[in-house]
């Protein structure tokens, strides 16, 4: 049986990569696409590994992290906010990746 992909780095990279893409290309929809693709990939794996309830909670946390990074950026700056929420989302390792290993 194939080992599942670790979701914590996928989710964190979606937040960081989405922001970086939007910032450096100056195309917010492109950054949103990166964010969405990574989120969908992580959510799919979360569902396979831990079921719909955990996947729903983690997907909600992913969306909340994205939304929360905006007001946080006004207080601490954009990059620190993005890295901070990416670190929080990477805690999905405890709920999913550690148990799948």
Short mmCIF file of C-alpha atoms in Angstrom, two decimals, residues 30-94:
data_model
loop_
_atom_site.label_atom_id
_atom_site.label_comp_id
_atom_site.label_asym_id
_atom_site.label_seq_id
_atom_site.Cartn_x
_atom_site.Cartn_y
_atom_site.Cartn_z
CA UNK A 30 -3.53 33.33 -9.51
CA UNK A 31 -2.55 33.36 -5.84
CA UNK A 32 -6.08 32.24 -4.98
CA UNK A 33 -5.72 29.35 -7.42
CA UNK A 34 -2.53 28.20 -5.69
CA UNK A 35 -4.28 28.48 -2.33
CA UNK A 36 -7.30 26.52 -3.59
CA UNK A 37 -5.34 23.72 -5.27
CA UNK A 38 -3.21 23.12 -2.19
CA UNK A 39 -6.27 23.29 0.06
CA UNK A 40 -8.16 20.82 -2.10
CA UNK A 41 -5.21 18.43 -2.18
CA UNK A 42 -4.86 18.55 1.59
CA UNK A 43 -8.62 18.20 2.15
CA UNK A 44 -8.76 15.16 -0.11
CA UNK A 45 -6.00 13.48 1.87
CA UNK A 46 -7.54 14.52 5.20
CA UNK A 47 -10.80 12.90 4.13
CA UNK A 48 -9.08 9.67 3.06
CA UNK A 49 -6.98 9.46 6.18
CA UNK A 50 -9.26 10.71 8.96
CA UNK A 51 -12.77 11.05 7.54
CA UNK A 52 -15.17 13.86 6.79
CA UNK A 53 -15.46 15.44 10.25
CA UNK A 54 -11.73 15.92 10.72
CA UNK A 55 -11.34 17.00 7.08
CA UNK A 56 -14.14 19.54 7.52
CA UNK A 57 -12.58 20.94 10.67
CA UNK A 58 -9.12 21.20 9.10
CA UNK A 59 -10.52 22.74 5.91
CA UNK A 60 -12.33 25.28 8.07
CA UNK A 61 -9.08 26.01 9.87
CA UNK A 62 -7.31 26.46 6.52
CA UNK A 63 -9.91 28.97 5.33
CA UNK A 64 -9.90 30.72 8.72
CA UNK A 65 -6.11 30.96 8.60
CA UNK A 66 -6.30 32.58 5.18
CA UNK A 67 -8.96 35.03 6.34
CA UNK A 68 -7.20 35.69 9.64
CA UNK A 69 -3.90 36.47 7.98
CA UNK A 70 -5.34 39.67 6.55
CA UNK A 71 -6.12 41.52 9.80
CA UNK A 72 -3.03 39.99 11.41
CA UNK A 73 -0.90 41.43 8.59
CA UNK A 74 -2.02 44.93 9.57
CA UNK A 75 -0.52 44.37 13.01
CA UNK A 76 2.67 42.38 12.30
CA UNK A 77 3.28 42.69 8.56
CA UNK A 78 2.30 40.49 5.63
CA UNK A 79 5.06 37.89 5.62
CA UNK A 80 5.08 37.31 9.40
CA UNK A 81 1.30 36.93 9.30
CA UNK A 82 1.41 34.42 6.44
CA UNK A 83 4.17 32.38 8.05
CA UNK A 84 2.35 32.49 11.38
CA UNK A 85 -0.92 31.15 10.03
CA UNK A 86 0.93 28.60 7.90
CA UNK A 87 2.56 27.32 11.08
CA UNK A 88 -0.80 27.01 12.76
CA UNK A 89 -2.23 25.08 9.81
CA UNK A 90 0.84 22.85 9.77
CA UNK A 91 -0.37 21.58 13.14
CA UNK A 92 -2.62 19.32 11.04
CA UNK A 93 0.39 17.00 11.32
CA UNK A 94 -0.77 16.08 14.82
#
